[in-house]
Every structure is written in C-alpha cells, then in structure tokens.
Short mmCIF file of C-alpha atoms and ligand atoms in Angstrom, two decimals:
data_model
loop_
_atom_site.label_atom_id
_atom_site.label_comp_id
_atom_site.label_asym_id
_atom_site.label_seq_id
_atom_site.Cartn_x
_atom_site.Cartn_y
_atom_site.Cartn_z
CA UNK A 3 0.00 0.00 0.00
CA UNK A 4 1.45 3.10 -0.81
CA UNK A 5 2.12 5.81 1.70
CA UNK A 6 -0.37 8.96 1.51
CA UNK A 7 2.31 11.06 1.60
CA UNK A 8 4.86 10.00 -0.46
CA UNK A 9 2.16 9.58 -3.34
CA UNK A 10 0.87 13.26 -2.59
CA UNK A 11 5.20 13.92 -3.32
CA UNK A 12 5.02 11.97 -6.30
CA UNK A 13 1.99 13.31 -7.73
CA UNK A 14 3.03 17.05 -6.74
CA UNK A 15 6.71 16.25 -8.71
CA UNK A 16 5.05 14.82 -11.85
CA UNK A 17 2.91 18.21 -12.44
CA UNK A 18 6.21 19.76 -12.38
CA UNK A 19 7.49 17.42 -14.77
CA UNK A 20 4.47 17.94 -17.07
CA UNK A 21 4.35 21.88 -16.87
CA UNK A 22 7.74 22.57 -16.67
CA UNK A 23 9.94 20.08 -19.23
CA UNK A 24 10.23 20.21 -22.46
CA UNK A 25 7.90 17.36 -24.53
CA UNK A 26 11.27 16.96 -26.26
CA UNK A 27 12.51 15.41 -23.30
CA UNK A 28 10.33 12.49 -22.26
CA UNK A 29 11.16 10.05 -19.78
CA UNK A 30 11.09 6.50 -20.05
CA UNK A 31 9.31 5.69 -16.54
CA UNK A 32 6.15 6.99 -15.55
CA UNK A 33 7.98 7.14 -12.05
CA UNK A 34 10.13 9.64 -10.26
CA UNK A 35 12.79 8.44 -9.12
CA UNK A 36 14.20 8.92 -5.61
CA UNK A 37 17.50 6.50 -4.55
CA UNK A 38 19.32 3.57 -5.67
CA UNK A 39 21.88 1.31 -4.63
CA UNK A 40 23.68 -1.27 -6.09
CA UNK A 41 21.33 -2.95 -8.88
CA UNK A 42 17.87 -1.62 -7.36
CA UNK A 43 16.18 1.83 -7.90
CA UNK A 44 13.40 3.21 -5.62
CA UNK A 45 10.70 5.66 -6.28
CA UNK A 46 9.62 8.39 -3.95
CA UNK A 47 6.27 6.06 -3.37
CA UNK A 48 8.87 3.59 -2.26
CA UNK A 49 8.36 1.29 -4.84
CA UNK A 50 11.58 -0.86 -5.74
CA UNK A 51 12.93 -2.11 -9.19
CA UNK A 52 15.57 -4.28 -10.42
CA UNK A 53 17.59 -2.11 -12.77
CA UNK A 54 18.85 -3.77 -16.08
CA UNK A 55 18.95 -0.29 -17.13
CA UNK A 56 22.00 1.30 -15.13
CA UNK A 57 21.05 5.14 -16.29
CA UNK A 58 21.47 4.04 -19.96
CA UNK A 59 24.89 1.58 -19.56
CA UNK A 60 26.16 4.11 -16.93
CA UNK A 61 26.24 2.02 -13.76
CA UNK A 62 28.16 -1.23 -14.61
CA UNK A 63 29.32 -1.28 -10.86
CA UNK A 64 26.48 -0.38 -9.76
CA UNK A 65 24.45 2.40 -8.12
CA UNK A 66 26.39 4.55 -5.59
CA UNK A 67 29.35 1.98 -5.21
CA UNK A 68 30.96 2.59 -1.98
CA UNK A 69 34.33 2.68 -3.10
CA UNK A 70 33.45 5.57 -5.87
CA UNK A 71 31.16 7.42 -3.66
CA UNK A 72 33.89 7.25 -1.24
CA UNK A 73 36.70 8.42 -3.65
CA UNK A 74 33.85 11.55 -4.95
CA UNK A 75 33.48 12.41 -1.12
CA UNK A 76 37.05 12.95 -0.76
CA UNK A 77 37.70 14.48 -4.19
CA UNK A 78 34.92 17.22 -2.95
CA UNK A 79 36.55 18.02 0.03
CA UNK A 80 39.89 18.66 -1.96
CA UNK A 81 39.13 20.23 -5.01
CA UNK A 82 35.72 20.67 -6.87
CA UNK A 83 36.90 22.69 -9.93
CA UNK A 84 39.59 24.79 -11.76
CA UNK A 85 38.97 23.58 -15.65
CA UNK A 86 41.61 21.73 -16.97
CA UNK A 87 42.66 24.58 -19.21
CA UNK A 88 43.54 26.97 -16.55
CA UNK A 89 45.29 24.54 -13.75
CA UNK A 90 45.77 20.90 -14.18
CA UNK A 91 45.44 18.36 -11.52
CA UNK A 92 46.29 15.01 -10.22
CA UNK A 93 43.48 12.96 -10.60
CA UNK A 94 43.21 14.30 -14.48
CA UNK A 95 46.71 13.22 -14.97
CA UNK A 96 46.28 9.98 -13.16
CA UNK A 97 42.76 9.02 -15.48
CA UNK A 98 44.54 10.21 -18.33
CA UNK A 99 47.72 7.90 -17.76
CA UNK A 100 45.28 4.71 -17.00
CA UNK A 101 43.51 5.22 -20.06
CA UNK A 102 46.31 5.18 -22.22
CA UNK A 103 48.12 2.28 -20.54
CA UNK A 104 44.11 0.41 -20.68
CA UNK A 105 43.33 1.63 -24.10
CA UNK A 106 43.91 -1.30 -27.20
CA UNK A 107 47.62 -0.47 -29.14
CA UNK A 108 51.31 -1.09 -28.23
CA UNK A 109 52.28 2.34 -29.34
CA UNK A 110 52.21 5.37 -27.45
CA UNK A 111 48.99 7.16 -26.75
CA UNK A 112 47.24 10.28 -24.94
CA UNK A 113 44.21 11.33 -23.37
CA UNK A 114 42.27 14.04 -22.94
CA UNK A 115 38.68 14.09 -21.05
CA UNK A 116 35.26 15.67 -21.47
CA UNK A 117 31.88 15.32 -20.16
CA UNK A 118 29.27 13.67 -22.33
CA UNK A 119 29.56 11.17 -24.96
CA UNK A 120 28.67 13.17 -27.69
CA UNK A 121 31.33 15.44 -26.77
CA UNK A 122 33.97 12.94 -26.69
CA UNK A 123 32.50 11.42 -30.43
CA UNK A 124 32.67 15.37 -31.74
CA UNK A 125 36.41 15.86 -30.35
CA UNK A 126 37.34 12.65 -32.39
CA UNK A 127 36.25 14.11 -35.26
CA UNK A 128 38.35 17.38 -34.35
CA UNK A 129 40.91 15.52 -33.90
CA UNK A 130 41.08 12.93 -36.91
CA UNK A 131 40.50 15.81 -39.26
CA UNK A 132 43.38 18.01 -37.45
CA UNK A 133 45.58 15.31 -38.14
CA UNK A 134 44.58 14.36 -41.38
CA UNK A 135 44.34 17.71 -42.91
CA UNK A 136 41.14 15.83 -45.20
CA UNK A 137 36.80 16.28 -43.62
CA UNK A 138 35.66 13.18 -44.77
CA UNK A 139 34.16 10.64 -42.18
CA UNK A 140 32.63 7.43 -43.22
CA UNK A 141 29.87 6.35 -40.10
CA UNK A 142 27.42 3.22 -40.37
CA UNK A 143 23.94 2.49 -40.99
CA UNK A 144 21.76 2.54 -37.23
CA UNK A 145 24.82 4.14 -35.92
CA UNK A 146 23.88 6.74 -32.66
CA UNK A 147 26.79 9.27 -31.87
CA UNK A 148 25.10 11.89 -29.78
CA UNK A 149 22.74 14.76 -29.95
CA UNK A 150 24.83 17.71 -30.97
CA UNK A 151 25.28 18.60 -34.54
CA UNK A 152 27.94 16.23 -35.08
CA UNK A 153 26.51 13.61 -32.84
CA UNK A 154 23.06 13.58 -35.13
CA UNK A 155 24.97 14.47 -37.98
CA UNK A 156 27.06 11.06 -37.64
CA UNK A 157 23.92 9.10 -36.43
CA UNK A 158 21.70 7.51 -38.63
CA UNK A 159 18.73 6.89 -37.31
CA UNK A 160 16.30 10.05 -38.11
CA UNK A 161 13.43 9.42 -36.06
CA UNK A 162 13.45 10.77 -33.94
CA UNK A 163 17.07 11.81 -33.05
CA UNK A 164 17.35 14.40 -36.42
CA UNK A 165 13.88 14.94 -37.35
CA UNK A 166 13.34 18.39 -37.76
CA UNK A 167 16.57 19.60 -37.07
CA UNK A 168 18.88 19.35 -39.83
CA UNK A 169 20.31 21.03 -42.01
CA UNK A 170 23.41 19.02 -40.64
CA UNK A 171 27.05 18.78 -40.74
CA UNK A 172 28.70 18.36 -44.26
CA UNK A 173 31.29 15.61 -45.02
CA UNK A 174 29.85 12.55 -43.34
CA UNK A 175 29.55 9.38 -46.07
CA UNK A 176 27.47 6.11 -44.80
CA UNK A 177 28.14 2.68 -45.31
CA UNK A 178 26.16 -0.39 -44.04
CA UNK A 179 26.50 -1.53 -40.67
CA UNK A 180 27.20 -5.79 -40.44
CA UNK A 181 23.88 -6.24 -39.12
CA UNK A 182 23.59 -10.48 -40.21
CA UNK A 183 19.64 -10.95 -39.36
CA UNK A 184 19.41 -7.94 -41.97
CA UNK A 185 21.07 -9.36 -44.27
CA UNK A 186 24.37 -7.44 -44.11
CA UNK A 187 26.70 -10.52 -43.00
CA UNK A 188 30.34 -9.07 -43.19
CA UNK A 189 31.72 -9.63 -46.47
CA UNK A 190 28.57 -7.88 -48.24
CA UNK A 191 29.44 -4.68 -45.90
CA UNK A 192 32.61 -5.24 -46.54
CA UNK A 193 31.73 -5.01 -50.08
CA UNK A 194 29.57 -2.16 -50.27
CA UNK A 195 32.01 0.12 -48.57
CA UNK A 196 34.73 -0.75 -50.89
CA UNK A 197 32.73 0.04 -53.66
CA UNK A 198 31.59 3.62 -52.43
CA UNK A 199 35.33 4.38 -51.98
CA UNK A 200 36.13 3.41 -55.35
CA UNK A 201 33.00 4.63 -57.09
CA UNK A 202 31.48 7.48 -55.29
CA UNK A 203 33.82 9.12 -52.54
CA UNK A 204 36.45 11.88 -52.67
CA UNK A 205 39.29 9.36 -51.61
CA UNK A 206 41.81 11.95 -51.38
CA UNK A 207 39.20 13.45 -48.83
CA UNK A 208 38.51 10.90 -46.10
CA UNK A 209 40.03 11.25 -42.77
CA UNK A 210 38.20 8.32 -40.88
CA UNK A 211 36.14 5.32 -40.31
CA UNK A 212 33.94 5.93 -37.22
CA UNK A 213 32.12 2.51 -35.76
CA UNK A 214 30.53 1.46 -32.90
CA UNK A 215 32.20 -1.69 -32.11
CA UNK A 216 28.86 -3.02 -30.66
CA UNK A 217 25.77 -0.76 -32.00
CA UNK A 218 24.28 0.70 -28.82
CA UNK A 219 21.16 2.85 -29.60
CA UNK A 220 20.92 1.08 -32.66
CA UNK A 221 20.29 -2.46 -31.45
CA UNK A 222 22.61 -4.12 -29.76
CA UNK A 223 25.32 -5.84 -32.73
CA UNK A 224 28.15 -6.63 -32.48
CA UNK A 225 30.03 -6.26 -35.46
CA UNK A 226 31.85 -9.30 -36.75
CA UNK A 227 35.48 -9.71 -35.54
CA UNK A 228 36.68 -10.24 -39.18
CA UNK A 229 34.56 -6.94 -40.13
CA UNK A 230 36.33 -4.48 -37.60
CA UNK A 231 39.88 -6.33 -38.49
CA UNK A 232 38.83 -5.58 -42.15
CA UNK A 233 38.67 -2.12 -41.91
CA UNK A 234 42.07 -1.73 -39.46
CA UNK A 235 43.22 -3.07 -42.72
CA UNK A 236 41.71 -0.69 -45.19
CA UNK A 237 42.12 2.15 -43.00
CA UNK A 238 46.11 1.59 -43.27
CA UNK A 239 45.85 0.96 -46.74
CA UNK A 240 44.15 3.67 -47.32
CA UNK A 241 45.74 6.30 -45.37
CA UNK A 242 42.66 6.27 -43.11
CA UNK A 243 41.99 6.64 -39.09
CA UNK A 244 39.86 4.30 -37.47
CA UNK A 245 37.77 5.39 -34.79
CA UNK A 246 35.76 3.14 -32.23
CA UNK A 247 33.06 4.95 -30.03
CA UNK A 248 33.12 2.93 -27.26
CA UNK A 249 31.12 5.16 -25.48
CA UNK A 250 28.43 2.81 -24.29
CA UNK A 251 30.15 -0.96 -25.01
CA UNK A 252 32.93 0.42 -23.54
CA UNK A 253 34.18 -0.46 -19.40
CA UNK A 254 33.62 -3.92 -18.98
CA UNK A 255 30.49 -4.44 -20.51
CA UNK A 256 31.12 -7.41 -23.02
CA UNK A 257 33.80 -8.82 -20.94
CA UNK A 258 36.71 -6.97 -22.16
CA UNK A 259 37.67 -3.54 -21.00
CA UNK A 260 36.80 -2.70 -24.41
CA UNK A 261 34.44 -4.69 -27.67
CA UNK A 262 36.88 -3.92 -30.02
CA UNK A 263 39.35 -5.57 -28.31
CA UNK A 264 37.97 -8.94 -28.63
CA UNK A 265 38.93 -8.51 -32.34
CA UNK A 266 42.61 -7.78 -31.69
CA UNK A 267 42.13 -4.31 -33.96
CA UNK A 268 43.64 -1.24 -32.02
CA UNK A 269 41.86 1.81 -33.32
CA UNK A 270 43.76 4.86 -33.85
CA UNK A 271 41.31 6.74 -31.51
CA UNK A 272 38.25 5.95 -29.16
CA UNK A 273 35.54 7.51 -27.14
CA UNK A 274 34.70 6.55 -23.71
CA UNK A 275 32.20 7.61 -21.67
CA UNK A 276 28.96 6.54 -19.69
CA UNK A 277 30.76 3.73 -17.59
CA UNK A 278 33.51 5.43 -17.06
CA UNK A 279 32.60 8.33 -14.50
CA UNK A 280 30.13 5.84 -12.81
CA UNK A 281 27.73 8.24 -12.65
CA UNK A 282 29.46 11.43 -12.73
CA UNK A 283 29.08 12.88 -16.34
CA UNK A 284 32.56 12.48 -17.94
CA UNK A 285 33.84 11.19 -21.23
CA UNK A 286 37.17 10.79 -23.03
CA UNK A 287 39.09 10.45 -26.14
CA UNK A 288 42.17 8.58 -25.95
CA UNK A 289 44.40 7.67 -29.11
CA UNK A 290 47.59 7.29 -30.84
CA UNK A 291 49.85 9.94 -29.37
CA UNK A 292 51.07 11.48 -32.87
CA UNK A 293 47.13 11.72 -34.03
CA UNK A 294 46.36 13.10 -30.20
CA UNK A 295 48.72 15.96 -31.16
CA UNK A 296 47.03 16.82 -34.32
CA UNK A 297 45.47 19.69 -32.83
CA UNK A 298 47.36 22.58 -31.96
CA UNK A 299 47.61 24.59 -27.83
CA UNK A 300 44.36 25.63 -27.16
CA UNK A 301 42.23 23.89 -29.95
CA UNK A 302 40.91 21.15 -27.68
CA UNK A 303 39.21 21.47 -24.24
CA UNK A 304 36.00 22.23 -22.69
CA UNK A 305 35.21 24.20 -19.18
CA UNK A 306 33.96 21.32 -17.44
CA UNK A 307 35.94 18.31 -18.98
CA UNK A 308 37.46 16.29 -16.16
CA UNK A 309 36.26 17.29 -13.62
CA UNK A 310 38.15 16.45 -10.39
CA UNK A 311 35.00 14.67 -9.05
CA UNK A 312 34.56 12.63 -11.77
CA UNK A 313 38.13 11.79 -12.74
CA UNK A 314 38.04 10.77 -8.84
CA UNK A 315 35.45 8.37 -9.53
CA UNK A 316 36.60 7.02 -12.45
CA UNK A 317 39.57 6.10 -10.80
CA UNK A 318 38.01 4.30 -8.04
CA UNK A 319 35.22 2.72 -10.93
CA UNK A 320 38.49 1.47 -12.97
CA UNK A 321 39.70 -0.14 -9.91
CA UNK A 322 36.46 -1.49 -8.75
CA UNK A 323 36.38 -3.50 -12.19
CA UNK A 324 39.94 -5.30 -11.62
CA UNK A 325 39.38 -5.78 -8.16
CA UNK A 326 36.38 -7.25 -8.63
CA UNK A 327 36.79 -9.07 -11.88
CA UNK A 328 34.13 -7.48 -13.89
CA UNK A 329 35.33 -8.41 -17.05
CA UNK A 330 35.10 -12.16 -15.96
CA UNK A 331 31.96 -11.74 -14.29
CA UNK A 332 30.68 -10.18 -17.93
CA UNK A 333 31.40 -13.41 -19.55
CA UNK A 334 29.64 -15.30 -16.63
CA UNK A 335 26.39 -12.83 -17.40
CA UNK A 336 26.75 -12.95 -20.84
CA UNK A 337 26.78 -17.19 -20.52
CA UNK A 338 23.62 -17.26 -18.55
CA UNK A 339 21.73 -14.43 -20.92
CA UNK A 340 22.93 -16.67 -23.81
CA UNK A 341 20.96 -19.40 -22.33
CA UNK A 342 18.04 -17.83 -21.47
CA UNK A 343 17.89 -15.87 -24.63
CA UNK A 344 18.42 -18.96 -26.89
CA UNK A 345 15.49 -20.53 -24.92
CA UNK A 346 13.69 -18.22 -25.43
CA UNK A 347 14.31 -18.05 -29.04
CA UNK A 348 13.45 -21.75 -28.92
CA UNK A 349 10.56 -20.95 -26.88
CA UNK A 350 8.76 -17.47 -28.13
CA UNK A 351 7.86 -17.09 -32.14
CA UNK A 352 7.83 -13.07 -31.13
CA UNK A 353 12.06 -13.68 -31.20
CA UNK A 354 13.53 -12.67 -34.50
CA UNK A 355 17.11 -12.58 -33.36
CA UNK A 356 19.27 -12.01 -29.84
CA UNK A 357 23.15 -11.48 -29.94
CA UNK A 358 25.43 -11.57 -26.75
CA UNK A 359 28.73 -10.09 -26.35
CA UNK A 360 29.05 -10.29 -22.61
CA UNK A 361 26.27 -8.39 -20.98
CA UNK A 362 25.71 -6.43 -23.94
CA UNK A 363 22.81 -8.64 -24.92
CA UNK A 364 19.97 -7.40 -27.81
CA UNK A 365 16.65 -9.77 -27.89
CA UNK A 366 14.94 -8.58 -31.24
CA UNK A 367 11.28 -8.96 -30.92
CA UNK A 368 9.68 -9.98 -34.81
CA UNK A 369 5.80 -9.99 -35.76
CA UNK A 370 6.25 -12.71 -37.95
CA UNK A 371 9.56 -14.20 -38.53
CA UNK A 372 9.66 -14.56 -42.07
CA UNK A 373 8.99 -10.96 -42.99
CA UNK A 374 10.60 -9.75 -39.79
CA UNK A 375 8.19 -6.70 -39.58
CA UNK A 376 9.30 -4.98 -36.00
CA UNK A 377 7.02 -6.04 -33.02
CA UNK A 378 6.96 -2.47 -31.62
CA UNK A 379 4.04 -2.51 -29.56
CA UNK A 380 4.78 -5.65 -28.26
CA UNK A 381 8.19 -4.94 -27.24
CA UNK A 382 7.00 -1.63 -25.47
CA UNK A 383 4.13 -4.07 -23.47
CA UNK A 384 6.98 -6.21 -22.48
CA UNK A 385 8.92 -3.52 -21.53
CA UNK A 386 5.70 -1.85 -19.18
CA UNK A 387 4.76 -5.30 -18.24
CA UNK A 388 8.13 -5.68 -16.94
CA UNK A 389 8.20 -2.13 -14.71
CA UNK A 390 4.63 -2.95 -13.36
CA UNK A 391 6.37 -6.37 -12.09
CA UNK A 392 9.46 -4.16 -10.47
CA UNK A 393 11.76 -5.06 -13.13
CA UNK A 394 13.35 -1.61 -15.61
CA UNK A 395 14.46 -2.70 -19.21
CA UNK A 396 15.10 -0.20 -22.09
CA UNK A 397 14.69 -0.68 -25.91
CA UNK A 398 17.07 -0.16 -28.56
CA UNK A 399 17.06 -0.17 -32.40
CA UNK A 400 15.54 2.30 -35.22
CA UNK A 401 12.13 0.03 -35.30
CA UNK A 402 12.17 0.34 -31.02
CA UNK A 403 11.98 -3.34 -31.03
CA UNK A 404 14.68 -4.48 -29.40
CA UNK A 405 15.50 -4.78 -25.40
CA UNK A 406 18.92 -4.90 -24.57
CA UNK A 407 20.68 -5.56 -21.45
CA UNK A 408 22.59 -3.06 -19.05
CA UNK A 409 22.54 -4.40 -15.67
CA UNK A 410 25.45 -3.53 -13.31
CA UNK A 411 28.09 -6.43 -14.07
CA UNK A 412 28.06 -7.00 -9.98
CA UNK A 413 24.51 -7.63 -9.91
CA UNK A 414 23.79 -10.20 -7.35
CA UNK A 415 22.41 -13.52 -9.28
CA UNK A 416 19.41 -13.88 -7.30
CA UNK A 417 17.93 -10.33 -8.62
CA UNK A 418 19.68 -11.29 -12.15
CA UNK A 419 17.61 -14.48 -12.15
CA UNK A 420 14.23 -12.62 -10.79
CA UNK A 421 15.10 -9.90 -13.61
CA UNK A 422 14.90 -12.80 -16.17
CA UNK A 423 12.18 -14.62 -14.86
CA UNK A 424 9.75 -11.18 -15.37
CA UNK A 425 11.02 -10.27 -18.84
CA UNK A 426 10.14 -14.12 -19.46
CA UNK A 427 6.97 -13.77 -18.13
CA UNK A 428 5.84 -10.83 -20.03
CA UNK A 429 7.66 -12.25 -23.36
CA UNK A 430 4.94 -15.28 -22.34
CA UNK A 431 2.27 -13.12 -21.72
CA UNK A 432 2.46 -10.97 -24.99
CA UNK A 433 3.40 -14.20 -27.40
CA UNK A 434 -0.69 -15.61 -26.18
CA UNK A 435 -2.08 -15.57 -29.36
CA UNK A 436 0.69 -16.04 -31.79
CA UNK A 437 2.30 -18.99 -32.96
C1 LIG B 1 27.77 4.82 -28.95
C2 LIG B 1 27.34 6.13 -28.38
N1 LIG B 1 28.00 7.24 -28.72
C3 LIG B 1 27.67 8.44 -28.23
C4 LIG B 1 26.61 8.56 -27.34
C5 LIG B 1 26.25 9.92 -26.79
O1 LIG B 1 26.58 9.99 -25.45
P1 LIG B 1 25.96 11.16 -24.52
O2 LIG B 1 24.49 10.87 -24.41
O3 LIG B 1 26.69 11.02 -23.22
O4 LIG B 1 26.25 12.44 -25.21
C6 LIG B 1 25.90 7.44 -26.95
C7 LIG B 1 24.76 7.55 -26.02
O5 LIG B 1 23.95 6.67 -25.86
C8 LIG B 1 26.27 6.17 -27.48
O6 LIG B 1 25.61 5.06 -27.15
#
C-alpha cells in the first residue's frame, strides 16, 4: 500500500514534470525516481525495481558503489573545480595515464577528457581531421553518436534523433552496418564500402572510419570480428583513421575492458564515456599519441571536462572493475543471458534474433519471422509489463523493437535471475495468441 504522503510527493513532482519540461525530453518511466543502490532503484512512493537499465549503460558497478562514492566524497573536500585549461590536476593526470596504458595499441597514446559522450565522439572528429588535414568521415547504418550537430549528424537513425533539425554537418559518407539478421553478413558490408570508396567518394578526402564496435542505440550488434579487423586493414591501406566509439560498449560491458578488443584491432582513436565516471558525467578520447597531437595549444578542451569529481570516480570505478573481476563476471552474465535468450528463441515465435557479447545482450522482438516486420508494440508491453512487475528494461534499435541488457556487471544472481524470470513472463504473456 502506498504511503499517503509519499504519493501526494510523487503526484506534486510529476505536475512539475508535465508543466515545466520540455515534450522533447520524455522520460522513459512513468515514475520519479528517488535513490538507488547497487542494482535496485526506488521511487519516492517507495516502490523498488531491479535495474537492467544502469542510467542508460552508466552504472556497470552499480548504483552509488561505496568505493566511488567514497573516492567523490574525498575528491569534494579537496578540489571541486579549476577547468583543466587553466590549472591541471592530479586525478586528471592519473585518469589520463590509466587510459592510455588500458586503451587497445602497443604504441604510445594520450588522453584528454570531457563530459558527455557526444562530446567525446565530436572531439574525435576534431581531432582525426586536425591530423589528417582531409573532412571526410565514413559512419554506419543505425549508428547513434550523440545529440549535438555532429553527434546527429554522424547518427543515422532520423526518427526521432534528427527529425526536424537538420540542415546538418557536411562531409559525413554512410556505409552499411554488419547487421547479419538484416542481411548485411560481413563480407557484403565489406563489399559495399569498398565500392563507395572506389566509385562514389572523394578518396583523397577521407580522414576516418567511425564505428561502434557493438551498435548501442541502434540495437545491440556486435560487429563481426573479421569486419572491424577488415577495416584496421583498409584504414592503413588507405591512409585512413579508425575510430571506435566505445562510449556505451565500452568499461567492462562485453567482458573486455573494451568490444573492439575482442577482435585484436587497435583503433587509432576511441571515445569513452557513460561507464567510465560511474555516474558522474565524464567522457574521453584517448588515441595514438602522434594523431592526439594533431590539434594545436588551445584547440581542444572544454570548461567542465574532467572534472576532479569525476576523474576521482573514475579512478576508483576502474579499480572497482579489476578488483572485482568485472570483465570475468561479464562473460559469466553474458553465458547465462545466452541461455536464457536462446530458450527463449526456442521458446517465443515473437524472437527474430538475440546477440550476446558479454552483458551487452539485444533480444529482437519480430511480428512474424519470415517478414521480420518490428514487433513495436509488443516490445513496449513487455517492456511496461516488466516495470509494473518491479523489473526496468530499455529498448534499442531504429524500429524500437529491441531490449537490450545493461545491468550492473556486480549484480547479485538472485535479482539477475528474478530480472529474467519477469522479462520471461511478459515475453509469455504478450506471445498468447501467436504462434
Ligand atoms: C555509442 C554512443 N555514442 C555516443 C553517445 C552519446 O553519449 P551522450 O548521451 O553522453 O552524449 C551514446 C549515447 O547513448 C552512445 O551510445
């Protein structure tokens, strides 16, 4: 029964919501949110979820881990702020020094650090075309970099990231994403991007590739090994830069510190972010040190990037995954969603497709599986079905039909096991009918 009070709360704080937000933004839970700890949110009515959402792929130690909150508390009582570009500081220096030693590539590398992912994605860009003295970047079909101009500009998806908001930035070529239940397995990709650089792009133009090494927003792929070592290759033959945005695969969450790495391909530059600051908004570029210099003093930076709070987090997130072995306990999550998903698959016509890379798991929900026409209502019933039975999921992909996994990597295995056992329950409930 739910307290009086804290209902008259929650009632009082979604008017606000409704007459003072945007439309623009629109939350996913019909909830406000109040505390969380661990893998477990709470509303202010008190009601308790199981979170497989981790504040979009943010939380992969978890909600308010005690070691980060306590590294935050004593970062605040040092220093709070001086921007980068005025005075430096330790724990800057210290981030920027892990993430070069962690980052894929025996060669020498820098760092430099932000505060959103789409500002770590744009500053790649920067950087690539600093470098390379040429504009052009080549992105991938369903690939989501951000919501700044750049960000929309190099995502693909239109609805309803760019609708309405173009015109956008110049100099951005597509190519099709590896995507094997569409149809793109990794040679025909392969293929059709080799064929747009010798038939339709300014060669002499292109700077870089720029690929999500597991597509985030856009459904939960990974892209074939063999793909992302194919285009290390044709980057170097070509002169090019390859780019990963790691931003939400990245920090542990398919079992590796980062996807690409379980191809073996070092990129020449990558974007981190959401994991990293576990919780605290920071992102950051790290790369090959001679491309890291492209830029000249004072071309790169940002008032808030680094913050001293956050870097102090980061620090104590990047030591919560070794000293916990996250990246094993990925592969131990991403064995058990394997299971359950193929059953599933087995089990539930409604299942088109379902990849797992680690945790990063994508169950693609099909009306019919021959003509794979998106099951977008259903998935959303699932998804409330699921929150009305105290468990939070999130969709992915262009069509909204696909729910992907994001649960904190330390998530205890009884609520992991609960978790699954609703989202089967509601994939049971909405396949009644179908066959
Ligand atoms: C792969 C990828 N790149 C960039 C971004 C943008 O990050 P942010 O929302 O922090 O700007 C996202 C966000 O979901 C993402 O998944």
């Amino acid at each position: 029964m739910a307290d009086p009070e804290a209902q008259g709360v929650s009632e009082e704080l979604l008017a606000l919501r409704q007459r003072s937000l945007p439309r623009g933004l629109q939350p996913a839970v019909d909830f406000i949110v109040d505390r969380a700890q661990g893998s477990q949110v709470w509303s202010v009515e008190g009601d308790g979820y199981i979170d497989f959402v981790g504040g979009i792929g943010v939380l992969n130690v978890g909600h308010g881990h005690p070691a980060v909150v306590a590294a935050a508390h004593r970062q605040i009582d040092q220093l709070i702020h001086s921007s980068a570009q005025v005075a430096i500081y330790e724990p800057y220096l210290r981030l920027a020094d892990q993430l070069c030693r962690l980052a894929p590539g025996d060669f020498p590398k820098k760092a430099i650090l932000f505060s959103t992912g789409a500002e770590a994605v744009e500053n790649t860009v920067k950087i690539a075309r600093s470098y390379t003295g040429r504009p052009g970047i080549v992105a991938f079909s369903q690939a989501f970099h951000g919501r700044t101009l750049m960000g929309m500009s190099l995502t693909d998806t239109v609805k309803p990231y760019k609708e309405g908001f173009g015109p956008f930035a110049p100099e951005i070529y597509r190519s099709p994403f590896p995507y094997e239940y569409w149809g793109w397995d990794s040679e025909r990709a392969l293929e059709a991007l080799e064929e747009s650089f010798r038939t339709s792009w300014p060669t002499d133009r292109m700077a870089a590739l720029l690929i999500e090494p597991v597509l985030g927003e856009g459904g939960f792929v990974p892209a074939p090994f063999e793909f992302l070592q194919s285009l290390r290759r044709l980057a170097d033959q070509r002169g090019l830069l390859l780019i990963a945005d790691e931003v939400q695969s990245g920090i542990g969450r398919t079992g590796r510190l980062f996807a690409i790495e379980h191809s073996g391909v070092a990129p020449d530059l990558m974007s981190i972010a959401k994991s990293l600051g576990g919780g605290f908004p920071l992102s950051a570029v790290v790369g090959r040190a001679e491309v890291m210099d492209g830029p000249t003093p004072g071309q790169l930076g940002s008032t808030y990037g680094g913050n001293p709070v956050a870097c102090a987090a980061a620090l104590a997130v990047l030591e919560v995954v070794e000293s916990e072995g996250l990246l094993a306990r990925a592969e131990v999550l991403g064995s058990i969603l394997e299971e359950r998903l193929g059953e599933w698959g087995r089990r539930f016509p409604l299942v088109g497709d379902f990849r797992v890379l680690g945790a990063m798991a994508g169950l693609e929900l099909v009306q019919d599986r021959a003509t794979k026409e998106p099951a977008t209502e259903a998935t959303q019933r699932i998804i409330d079905g699921c929150r009305e039975r105290g468990l939070l999921v999130l969709r992915a992909g262009p069509q909204h039909n696909v729910i992907r996994t994001l649960m904190p990597l330390n998530i205890p295995e009884d609520l992991l096991l609960q978790g699954l056992d609703t989202l089967e329950r509601e994939l049971a409930r909405a396949s009644v009918g179908r066959d």
